[in-house]
Short mmCIF file of C-alpha atoms in Angstrom, two decimals:
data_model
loop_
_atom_site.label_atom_id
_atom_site.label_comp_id
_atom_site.label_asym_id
_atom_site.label_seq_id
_atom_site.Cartn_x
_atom_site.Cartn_y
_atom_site.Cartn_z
CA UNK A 1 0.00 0.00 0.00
CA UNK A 2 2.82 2.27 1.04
CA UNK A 3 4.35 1.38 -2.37
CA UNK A 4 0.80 2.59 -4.39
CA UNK A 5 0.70 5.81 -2.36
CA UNK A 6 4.42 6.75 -3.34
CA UNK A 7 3.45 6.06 -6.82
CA UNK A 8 0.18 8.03 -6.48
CA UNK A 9 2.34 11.04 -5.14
CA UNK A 10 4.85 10.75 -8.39
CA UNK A 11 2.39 10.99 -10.64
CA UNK A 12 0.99 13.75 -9.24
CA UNK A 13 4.41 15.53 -9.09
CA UNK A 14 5.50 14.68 -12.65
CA UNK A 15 1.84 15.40 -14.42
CA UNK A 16 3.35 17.68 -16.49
CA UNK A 17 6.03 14.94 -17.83
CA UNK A 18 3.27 12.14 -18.22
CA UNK A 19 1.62 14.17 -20.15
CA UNK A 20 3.66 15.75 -22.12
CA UNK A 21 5.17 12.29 -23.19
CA UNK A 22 1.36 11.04 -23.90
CA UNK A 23 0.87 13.58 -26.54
CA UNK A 24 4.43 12.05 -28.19
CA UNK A 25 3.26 9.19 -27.96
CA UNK A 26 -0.27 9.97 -29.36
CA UNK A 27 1.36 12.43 -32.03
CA UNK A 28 4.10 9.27 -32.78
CA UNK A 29 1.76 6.65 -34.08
CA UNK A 30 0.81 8.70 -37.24
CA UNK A 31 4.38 9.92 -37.92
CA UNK A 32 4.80 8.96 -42.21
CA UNK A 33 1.45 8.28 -42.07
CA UNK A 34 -0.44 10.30 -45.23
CA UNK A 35 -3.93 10.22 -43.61
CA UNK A 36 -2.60 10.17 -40.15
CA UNK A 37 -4.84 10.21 -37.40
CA UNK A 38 -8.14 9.06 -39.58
CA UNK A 39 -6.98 5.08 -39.93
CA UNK A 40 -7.31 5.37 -36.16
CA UNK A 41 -10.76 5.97 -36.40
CA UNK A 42 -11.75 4.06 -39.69
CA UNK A 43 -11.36 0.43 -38.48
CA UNK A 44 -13.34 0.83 -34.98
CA UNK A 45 -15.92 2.96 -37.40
CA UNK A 46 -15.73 0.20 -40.13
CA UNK A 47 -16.55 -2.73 -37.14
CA UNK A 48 -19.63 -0.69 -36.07
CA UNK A 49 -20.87 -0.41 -39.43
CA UNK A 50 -20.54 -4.28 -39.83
CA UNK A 51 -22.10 -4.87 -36.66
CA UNK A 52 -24.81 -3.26 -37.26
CA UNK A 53 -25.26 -4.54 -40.70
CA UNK A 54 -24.94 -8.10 -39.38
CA UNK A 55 -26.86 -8.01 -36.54
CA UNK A 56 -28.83 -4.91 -36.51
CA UNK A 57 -30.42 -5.59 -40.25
CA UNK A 58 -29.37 -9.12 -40.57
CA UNK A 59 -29.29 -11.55 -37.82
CA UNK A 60 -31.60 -9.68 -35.19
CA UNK A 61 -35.67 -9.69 -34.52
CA UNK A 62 -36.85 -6.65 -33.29
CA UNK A 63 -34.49 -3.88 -31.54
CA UNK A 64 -33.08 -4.51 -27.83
CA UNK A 65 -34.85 -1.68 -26.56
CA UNK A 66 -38.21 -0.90 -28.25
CA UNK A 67 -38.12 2.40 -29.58
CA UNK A 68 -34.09 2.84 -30.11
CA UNK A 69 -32.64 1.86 -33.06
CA UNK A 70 -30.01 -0.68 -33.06
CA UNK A 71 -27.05 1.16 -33.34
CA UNK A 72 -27.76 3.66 -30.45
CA UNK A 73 -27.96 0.47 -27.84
CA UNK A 74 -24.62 -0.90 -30.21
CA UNK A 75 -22.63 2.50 -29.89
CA UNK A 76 -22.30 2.57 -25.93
CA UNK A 77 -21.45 -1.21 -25.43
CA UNK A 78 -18.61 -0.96 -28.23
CA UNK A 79 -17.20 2.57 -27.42
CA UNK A 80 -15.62 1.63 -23.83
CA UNK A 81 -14.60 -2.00 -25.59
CA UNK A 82 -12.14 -0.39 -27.83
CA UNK A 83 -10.53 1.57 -25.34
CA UNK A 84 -10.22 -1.14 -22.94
CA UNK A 85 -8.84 -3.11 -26.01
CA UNK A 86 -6.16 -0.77 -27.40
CA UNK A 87 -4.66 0.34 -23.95
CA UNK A 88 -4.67 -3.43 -23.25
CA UNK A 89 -2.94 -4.14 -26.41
CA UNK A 90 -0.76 -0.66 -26.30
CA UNK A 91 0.17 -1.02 -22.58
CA UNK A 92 1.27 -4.65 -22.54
CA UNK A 93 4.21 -3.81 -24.87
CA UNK A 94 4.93 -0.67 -23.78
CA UNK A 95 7.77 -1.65 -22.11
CA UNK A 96 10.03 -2.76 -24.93
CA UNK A 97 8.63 0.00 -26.79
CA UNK A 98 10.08 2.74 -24.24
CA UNK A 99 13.08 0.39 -23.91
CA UNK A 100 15.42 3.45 -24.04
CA UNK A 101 13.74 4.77 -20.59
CA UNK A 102 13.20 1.55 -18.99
CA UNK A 103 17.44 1.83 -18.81
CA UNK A 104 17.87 5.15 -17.11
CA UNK A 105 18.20 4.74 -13.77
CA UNK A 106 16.42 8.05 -12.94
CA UNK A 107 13.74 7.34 -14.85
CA UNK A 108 10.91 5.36 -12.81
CA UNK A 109 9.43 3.22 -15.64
CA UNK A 110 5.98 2.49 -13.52
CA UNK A 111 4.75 5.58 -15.05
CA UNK A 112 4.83 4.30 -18.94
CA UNK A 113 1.99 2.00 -18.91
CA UNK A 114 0.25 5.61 -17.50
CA UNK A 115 1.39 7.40 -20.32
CA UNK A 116 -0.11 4.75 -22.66
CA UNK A 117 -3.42 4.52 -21.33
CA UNK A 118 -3.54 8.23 -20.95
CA UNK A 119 -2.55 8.21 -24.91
CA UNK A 120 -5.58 5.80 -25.26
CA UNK A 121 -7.67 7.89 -23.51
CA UNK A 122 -7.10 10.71 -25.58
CA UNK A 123 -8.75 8.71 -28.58
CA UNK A 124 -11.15 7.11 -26.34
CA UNK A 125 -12.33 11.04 -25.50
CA UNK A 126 -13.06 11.32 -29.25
CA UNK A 127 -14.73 8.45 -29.32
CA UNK A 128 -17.37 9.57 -26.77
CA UNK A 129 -17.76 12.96 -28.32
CA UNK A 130 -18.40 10.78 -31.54
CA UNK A 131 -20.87 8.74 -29.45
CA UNK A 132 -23.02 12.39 -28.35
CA UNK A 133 -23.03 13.18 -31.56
CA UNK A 134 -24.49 10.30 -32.85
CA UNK A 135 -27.68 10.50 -30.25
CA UNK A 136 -28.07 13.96 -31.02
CA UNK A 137 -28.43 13.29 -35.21
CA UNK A 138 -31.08 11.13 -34.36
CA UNK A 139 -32.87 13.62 -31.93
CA UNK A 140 -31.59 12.43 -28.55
CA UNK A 141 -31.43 15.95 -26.52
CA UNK A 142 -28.38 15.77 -23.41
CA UNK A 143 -29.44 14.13 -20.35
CA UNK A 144 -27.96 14.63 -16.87
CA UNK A 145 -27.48 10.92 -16.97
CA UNK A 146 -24.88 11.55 -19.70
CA UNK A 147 -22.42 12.90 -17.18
CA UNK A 148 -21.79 9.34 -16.01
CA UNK A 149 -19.90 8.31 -18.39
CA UNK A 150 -17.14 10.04 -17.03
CA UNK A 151 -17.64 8.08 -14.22
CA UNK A 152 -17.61 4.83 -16.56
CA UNK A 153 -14.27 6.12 -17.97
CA UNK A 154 -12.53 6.60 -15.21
CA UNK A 155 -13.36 2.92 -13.78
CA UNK A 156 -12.44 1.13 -17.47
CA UNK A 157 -9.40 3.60 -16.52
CA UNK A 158 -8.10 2.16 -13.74
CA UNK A 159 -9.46 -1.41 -14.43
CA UNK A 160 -6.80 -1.47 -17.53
CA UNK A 161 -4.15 0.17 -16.11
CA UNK A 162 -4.57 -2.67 -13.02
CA UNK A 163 -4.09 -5.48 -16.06
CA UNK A 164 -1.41 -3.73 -17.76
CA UNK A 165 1.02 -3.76 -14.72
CA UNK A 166 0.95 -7.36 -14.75
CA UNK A 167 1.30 -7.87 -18.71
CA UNK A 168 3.63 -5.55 -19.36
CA UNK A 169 6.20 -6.44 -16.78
CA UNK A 170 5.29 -9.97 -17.66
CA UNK A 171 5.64 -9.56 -21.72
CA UNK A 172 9.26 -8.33 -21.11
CA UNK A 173 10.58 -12.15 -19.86
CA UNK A 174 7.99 -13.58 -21.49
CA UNK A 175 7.13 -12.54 -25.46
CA UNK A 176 3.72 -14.61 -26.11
CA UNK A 177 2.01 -12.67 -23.63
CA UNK A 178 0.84 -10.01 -26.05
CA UNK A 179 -0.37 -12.96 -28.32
CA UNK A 180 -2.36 -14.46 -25.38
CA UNK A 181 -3.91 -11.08 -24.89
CA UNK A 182 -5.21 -10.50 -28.53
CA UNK A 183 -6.56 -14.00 -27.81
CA UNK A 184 -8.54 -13.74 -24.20
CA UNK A 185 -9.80 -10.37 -25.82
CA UNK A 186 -11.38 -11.78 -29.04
CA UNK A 187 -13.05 -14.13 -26.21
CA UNK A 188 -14.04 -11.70 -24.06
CA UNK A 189 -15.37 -9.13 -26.55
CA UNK A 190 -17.98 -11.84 -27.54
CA UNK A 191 -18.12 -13.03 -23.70
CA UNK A 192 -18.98 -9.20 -22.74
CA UNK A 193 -23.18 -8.52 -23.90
CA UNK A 194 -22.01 -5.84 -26.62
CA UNK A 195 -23.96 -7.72 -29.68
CA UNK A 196 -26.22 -9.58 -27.68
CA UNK A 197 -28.45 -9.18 -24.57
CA UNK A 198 -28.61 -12.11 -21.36
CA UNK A 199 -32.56 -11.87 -22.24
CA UNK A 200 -31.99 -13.89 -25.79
CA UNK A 201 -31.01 -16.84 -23.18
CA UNK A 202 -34.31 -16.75 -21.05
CA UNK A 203 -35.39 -20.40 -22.28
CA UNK A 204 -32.05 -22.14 -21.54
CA UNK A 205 -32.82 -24.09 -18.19
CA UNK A 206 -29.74 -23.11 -16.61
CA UNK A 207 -29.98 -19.13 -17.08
CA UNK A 208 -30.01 -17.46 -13.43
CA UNK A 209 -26.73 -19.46 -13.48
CA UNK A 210 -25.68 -17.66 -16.94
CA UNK A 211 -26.53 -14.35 -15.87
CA UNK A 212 -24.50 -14.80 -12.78
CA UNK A 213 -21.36 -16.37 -14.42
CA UNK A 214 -21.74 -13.18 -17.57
CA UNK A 215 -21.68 -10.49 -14.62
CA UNK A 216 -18.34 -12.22 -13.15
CA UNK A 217 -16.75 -10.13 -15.91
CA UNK A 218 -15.70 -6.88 -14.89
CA UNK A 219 -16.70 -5.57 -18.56
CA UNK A 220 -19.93 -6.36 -18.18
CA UNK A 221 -20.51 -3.69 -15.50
CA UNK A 222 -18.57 -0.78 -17.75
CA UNK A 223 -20.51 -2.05 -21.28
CA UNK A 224 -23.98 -2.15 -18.99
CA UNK A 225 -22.93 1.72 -17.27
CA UNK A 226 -22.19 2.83 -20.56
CA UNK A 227 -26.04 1.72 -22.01
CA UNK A 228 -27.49 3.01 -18.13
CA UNK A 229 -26.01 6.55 -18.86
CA UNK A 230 -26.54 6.95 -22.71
CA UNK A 231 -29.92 5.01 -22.83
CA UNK A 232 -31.42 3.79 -19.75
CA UNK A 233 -31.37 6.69 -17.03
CA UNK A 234 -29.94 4.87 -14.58
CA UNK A 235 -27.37 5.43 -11.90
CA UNK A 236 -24.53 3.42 -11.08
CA UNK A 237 -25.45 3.08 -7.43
CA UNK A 238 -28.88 1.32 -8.63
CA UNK A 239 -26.52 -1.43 -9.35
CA UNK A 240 -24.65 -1.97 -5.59
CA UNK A 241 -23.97 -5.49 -6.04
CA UNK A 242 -21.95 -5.09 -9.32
CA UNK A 243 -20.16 -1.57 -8.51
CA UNK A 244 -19.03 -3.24 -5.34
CA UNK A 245 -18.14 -6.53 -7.25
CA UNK A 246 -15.77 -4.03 -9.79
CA UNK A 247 -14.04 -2.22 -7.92
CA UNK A 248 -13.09 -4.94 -5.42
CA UNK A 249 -11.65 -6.79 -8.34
CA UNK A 250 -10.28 -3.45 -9.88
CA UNK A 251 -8.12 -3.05 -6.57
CA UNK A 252 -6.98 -6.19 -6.11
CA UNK A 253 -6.09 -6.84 -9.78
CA UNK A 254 -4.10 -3.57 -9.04
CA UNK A 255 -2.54 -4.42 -6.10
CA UNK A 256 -1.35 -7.94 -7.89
CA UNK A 257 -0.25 -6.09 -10.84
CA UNK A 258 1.86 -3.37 -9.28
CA UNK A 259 3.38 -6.29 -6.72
CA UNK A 260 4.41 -7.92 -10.23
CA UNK A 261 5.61 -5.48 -11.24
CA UNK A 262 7.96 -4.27 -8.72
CA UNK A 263 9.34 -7.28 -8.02
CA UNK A 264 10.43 -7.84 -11.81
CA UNK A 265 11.76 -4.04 -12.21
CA UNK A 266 14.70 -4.20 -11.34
CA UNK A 267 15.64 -7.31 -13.75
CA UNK A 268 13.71 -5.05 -16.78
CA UNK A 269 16.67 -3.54 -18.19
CA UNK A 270 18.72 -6.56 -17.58
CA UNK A 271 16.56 -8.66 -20.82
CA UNK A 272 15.94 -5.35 -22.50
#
């Protein structure tokens, strides 16, 4: 604990640095690229449309919500998804990628995957505003529910930055770990109810048992606050059980990650 306090207390005294490197990094993934920061946003755009084609005109019977079209009660589930997914994917590596910091002794690497997910965030921010737009074009007016998704945000937030302590000190001894990653989340994107609701399982005999097992998955509670604030009006202390459930997992995850992590630091620019 002492250990995630001290950390706390460097962020907070180098803000200016972590941020400053976040924009690099943000700025550095489009560097020789001719459309730059539009491919960014064309394959998560592209998926939607597909999604929506397959199973909002295709494969579906009716919308999920009567009265909201299909891609309003797609848009929230997907949004936090690919943030969670890219930091997840960005963070896990970012070790080797900042290789040349991870070696300076003054340097203390714990804040990289931070700069990551902060560079994430800055996409996931546009993603969002994309999101409000999108209810407003088809006559949604704002709601003070809305203002939860920053709430939402912040909890996907720290929930990935908890996982990517673990993978990214882990991916630096051990290179199939980003592999297993792009595996577990094509699993758990179809795992989380983003295409599909728990009520299209009501006749299975076994589905109180299914519901419970879904909500296990921390995902589920950030996908379900994300369709509470944008569609549903509802708040996330109407669901106790679940925010309790998330953030108990959130803070142990992150207390397991960061104890990971510090143990293997000091070996980090040994392999690198």
């Amino acid at each position: 604990m002492n250990y995630l306090i001290s950390l706390g207390k460097d962020i907070i005294n180098k803000r200016r640095l972590i941020l400053d490197l976040a924009k690099a990094d943000f700025r550095k993934r489009f560097v020789g690229s001719y459309f730059g920061v539009v491919w960014m946003f064309v394959q998560p755009i592209a998926t939607v449309a597909i999604y929506y084609f397959v199973f909002g005109l295709g494969l579906r019977n009716g919308d999920p919500i009567e009265g909201v079209p299909f891609v309003l009660w797609l848009v929230p589930g997907i949004v936090p998804w690919f943030f969670f997914s890219e930091a997840l994917n960005a963070g896990t590596n970012c070790l080797q990628e900042y290789s040349y910091l991870v070696k300076k002794v003054v340097f203390r690497v714990e804040v990289l995957p931070i700069i990551k997910m902060i560079s994430c965030l800055m996409v996931h921010l546009i993603f969002v505003l994309i999101m409000l737009g999108l209810y407003l074009c088809f006559g949604w007016f704002p709601r003070i529910y809305w203002i939860q998704v920053i709430y939402y945000t912040g909890a996907v937030f720290l929930f990935s930055i908890a996982l990517i302590y673990f993978t990214s000190a882990v991916q630096v001894f051990f290179k199939d770990m980003a592999q297993i990653i792009g595996i577990c989340l094509q699993f758990g994107m179809w795992l989380t109810p983003i295409m599909w609701q728990e009520e299209q399982f009501a006749d299975i005999s076994f589905y109180p048992v299914f519901c419970r097992l879904i909500r296990l998955n921390p995902m589920y509670y950030i996908a379900a606050g994300y369709r509470d604030s944008m569609l549903m009006g509802n708040w996330f202390w109407e669901r106790p059980g679940l925010t309790l459930y998330f953030w108990a997992v959130t803070i142990a995850m992150l207390l397991i990650g960061l104890k990971v992590f510090k143990r293997l630091r000091p070996h980090f620019s040994d392999v690198l």
